[in-house]
Amino acid sequence: MHKLVFVRSLRKRAPHAIKAVKAFAQKAMGTKDVRVDPSLNKALWSRGVKHINHRIRVRIARKRNDDEDAKEKLYSYVTFVPVADFKGLETTVVDDE
């Protein structure tokens, strides 16, 4: 997160962090519709608008849209995963079944 919001002015860092998470999920999952869990929003805003955590761990799930008249068939749901330490973590693929 730090390298994405470091160049931003202080009062725009947390909103830009939300946009950066959405852009990452859109790129990683290939869906235009990205929804952010309230726990992730709370974790990003936990230190205020100016001070963003340097790293944050998220889980992205691709889900089917229930609306019949929706533009996209799928959407991505991004949730916060609390971790004690970031050392040695790797990307893992989790099946929801």
PDB file of C-alpha atoms in Angstrom:
ATOM      1  CA  MET A   1       0.000   0.000   0.000  1.00  0.00           C
ATOM      2  CA  HIS A   2       2.782   2.394   0.899  1.00  0.00           C
ATOM      3  CA  LYS A   3       4.249   2.710  -2.589  1.00  0.00           C
ATOM      4  CA  LEU A   4       0.796   3.400  -4.048  1.00  0.00           C
ATOM      5  CA  VAL A   5      -0.160   6.222  -1.688  1.00  0.00           C
ATOM      6  CA  PHE A   6       3.221   7.709  -0.765  1.00  0.00           C
ATOM      7  CA  VAL A   7       3.146  10.348  -3.529  1.00  0.00           C
ATOM      8  CA  ARG A   8      -0.411  11.466  -2.668  1.00  0.00           C
ATOM      9  CA  SER A   9      -1.214  14.486  -0.578  1.00  0.00           C
ATOM     10  CA  LEU A  10      -1.951  13.674   3.045  1.00  0.00           C
ATOM     11  CA  ARG A  11      -5.705  14.183   2.983  1.00  0.00           C
ATOM     12  CA  LYS A  12      -6.189  11.907  -0.039  1.00  0.00           C
ATOM     13  CA  ARG A  13      -4.207   8.855   1.052  1.00  0.00           C
ATOM     14  CA  ALA A  14      -6.962   6.662   2.513  1.00  0.00           C
ATOM     15  CA  PRO A  15      -9.417   7.273  -0.371  1.00  0.00           C
ATOM     16  CA  HIS A  16      -6.647   6.505  -2.861  1.00  0.00           C
ATOM     17  CA  ALA A  17      -5.796   3.322  -0.935  1.00  0.00           C
ATOM     18  CA  ILE A  18      -9.378   2.130  -1.445  1.00  0.00           C
ATOM     19  CA  LYS A  19      -9.080   2.892  -5.174  1.00  0.00           C
ATOM     20  CA  ALA A  20      -5.745   1.046  -5.321  1.00  0.00           C
ATOM     21  CA  VAL A  21      -7.264  -2.065  -3.696  1.00  0.00           C
ATOM     22  CA  LYS A  22     -10.139  -1.977  -6.183  1.00  0.00           C
ATOM     23  CA  ALA A  23      -7.740  -1.580  -9.121  1.00  0.00           C
ATOM     24  CA  PHE A  24      -5.635  -4.502  -7.877  1.00  0.00           C
ATOM     25  CA  ALA A  25      -8.698  -6.743  -7.496  1.00  0.00           C
ATOM     26  CA  GLN A  26      -9.969  -5.740 -10.924  1.00  0.00           C
ATOM     27  CA  LYS A  27      -6.633  -6.614 -12.511  1.00  0.00           C
ATOM     28  CA  ALA A  28      -6.130  -9.858 -10.566  1.00  0.00           C
ATOM     29  CA  MET A  29      -9.637 -11.275 -10.970  1.00  0.00           C
ATOM     30  CA  GLY A  30     -10.682  -9.813 -14.310  1.00  0.00           C
ATOM     31  CA  THR A  31     -13.991  -8.345 -13.148  1.00  0.00           C
ATOM     32  CA  LYS A  32     -15.051  -4.730 -13.449  1.00  0.00           C
ATOM     33  CA  ASP A  33     -17.431  -4.902 -10.476  1.00  0.00           C
ATOM     34  CA  VAL A  34     -15.356  -4.888  -7.255  1.00  0.00           C
ATOM     35  CA  ARG A  35     -16.951  -4.681  -3.817  1.00  0.00           C
ATOM     36  CA  VAL A  36     -15.032  -3.901  -0.639  1.00  0.00           C
ATOM     37  CA  ASP A  37     -15.936  -5.541   2.665  1.00  0.00           C
ATOM     38  CA  PRO A  38     -16.609  -3.135   5.555  1.00  0.00           C
ATOM     39  CA  SER A  39     -13.860  -4.808   7.609  1.00  0.00           C
ATOM     40  CA  LEU A  40     -11.296  -3.964   4.901  1.00  0.00           C
ATOM     41  CA  ASN A  41     -12.576  -0.396   4.756  1.00  0.00           C
ATOM     42  CA  LYS A  42     -12.266  -0.140   8.520  1.00  0.00           C
ATOM     43  CA  ALA A  43      -8.722  -1.585   8.439  1.00  0.00           C
ATOM     44  CA  LEU A  44      -7.612   0.897   5.770  1.00  0.00           C
ATOM     45  CA  TRP A  45      -9.102   3.852   7.647  1.00  0.00           C
ATOM     46  CA  SER A  46      -7.970   2.624  11.112  1.00  0.00           C
ATOM     47  CA  ARG A  47      -5.035   5.051  11.337  1.00  0.00           C
ATOM     48  CA  GLY A  48      -6.889   7.954   9.812  1.00  0.00           C
ATOM     49  CA  VAL A  49      -6.845   9.621   6.416  1.00  0.00           C
ATOM     50  CA  LYS A  50      -3.122  10.461   6.478  1.00  0.00           C
ATOM     51  CA  HIS A  51      -1.409   7.344   7.833  1.00  0.00           C
ATOM     52  CA  ILE A  52      -1.940   4.182   5.796  1.00  0.00           C
ATOM     53  CA  ASN A  53      -0.509   0.800   6.772  1.00  0.00           C
ATOM     54  CA  HIS A  54       2.494  -0.146   4.671  1.00  0.00           C
ATOM     55  CA  ARG A  55       1.118  -3.615   3.987  1.00  0.00           C
ATOM     56  CA  ILE A  56      -2.308  -5.187   4.158  1.00  0.00           C
ATOM     57  CA  ARG A  57      -3.407  -8.750   3.375  1.00  0.00           C
ATOM     58  CA  VAL A  58      -6.623  -9.288   1.458  1.00  0.00           C
ATOM     59  CA  ARG A  59      -8.675 -12.213   0.210  1.00  0.00           C
ATOM     60  CA  ILE A  60     -10.421 -11.774  -3.139  1.00  0.00           C
ATOM     61  CA  ALA A  61     -13.383 -13.980  -4.061  1.00  0.00           C
ATOM     62  CA  ARG A  62     -15.041 -14.027  -7.468  1.00  0.00           C
ATOM     63  CA  LYS A  63     -18.785 -14.467  -6.977  1.00  0.00           C
ATOM     64  CA  ARG A  64     -21.783 -14.780  -9.267  1.00  0.00           C
ATOM     65  CA  ASN A  65     -24.083 -11.767  -9.480  1.00  0.00           C
ATOM     66  CA  ASP A  66     -27.659 -12.565  -8.391  1.00  0.00           C
ATOM     67  CA  ASP A  67     -29.294  -9.639 -10.196  1.00  0.00           C
ATOM     68  CA  GLU A  68     -30.852 -10.619 -13.512  1.00  0.00           C
ATOM     69  CA  ASP A  69     -30.396  -7.150 -15.015  1.00  0.00           C
ATOM     70  CA  ALA A  70     -26.763  -6.696 -13.896  1.00  0.00           C
ATOM     71  CA  LYS A  71     -24.157  -5.624 -16.435  1.00  0.00           C
ATOM     72  CA  GLU A  72     -21.567  -8.156 -15.275  1.00  0.00           C
ATOM     73  CA  LYS A  73     -22.162 -11.834 -14.520  1.00  0.00           C
ATOM     74  CA  LEU A  74     -19.430 -11.929 -11.869  1.00  0.00           C
ATOM     75  CA  TYR A  75     -18.133  -9.569  -9.206  1.00  0.00           C
ATOM     76  CA  SER A  76     -15.094  -9.606  -6.930  1.00  0.00           C
ATOM     77  CA  TYR A  77     -15.501  -9.347  -3.162  1.00  0.00           C
ATOM     78  CA  VAL A  78     -12.411  -8.144  -1.297  1.00  0.00           C
ATOM     79  CA  THR A  79     -12.092  -8.936   2.419  1.00  0.00           C
ATOM     80  CA  PHE A  80      -9.459  -8.166   5.046  1.00  0.00           C
ATOM     81  CA  VAL A  81      -7.291 -10.973   6.447  1.00  0.00           C
ATOM     82  CA  PRO A  82      -5.594 -10.065   9.742  1.00  0.00           C
ATOM     83  CA  VAL A  83      -2.054 -11.426  10.078  1.00  0.00           C
ATOM     84  CA  ALA A  84       0.467 -11.056  12.878  1.00  0.00           C
ATOM     85  CA  ASP A  85       3.543 -10.979  10.645  1.00  0.00           C
ATOM     86  CA  PHE A  86       4.066 -10.583   6.905  1.00  0.00           C
ATOM     87  CA  LYS A  87       7.291 -12.604   6.777  1.00  0.00           C
ATOM     88  CA  GLY A  88       7.147 -15.756   4.665  1.00  0.00           C
ATOM     89  CA  LEU A  89       3.641 -15.257   3.288  1.00  0.00           C
ATOM     90  CA  GLU A  90       2.857 -16.441  -0.216  1.00  0.00           C
ATOM     91  CA  THR A  91      -0.145 -16.229  -2.490  1.00  0.00           C
ATOM     92  CA  THR A  92      -2.493 -19.155  -1.982  1.00  0.00           C
ATOM     93  CA  VAL A  93      -5.467 -20.183  -4.083  1.00  0.00           C
ATOM     94  CA  VAL A  94      -8.448 -21.269  -1.987  1.00  0.00           C
ATOM     95  CA  ASP A  95     -11.401 -23.169  -3.465  1.00  0.00           C
ATOM     96  CA  ASP A  96     -14.737 -22.102  -2.007  1.00  0.00           C
ATOM     97  CA  GLU A  97     -16.372 -25.474  -2.562  1.00  0.00           C
TER      98      GLU A  97
END
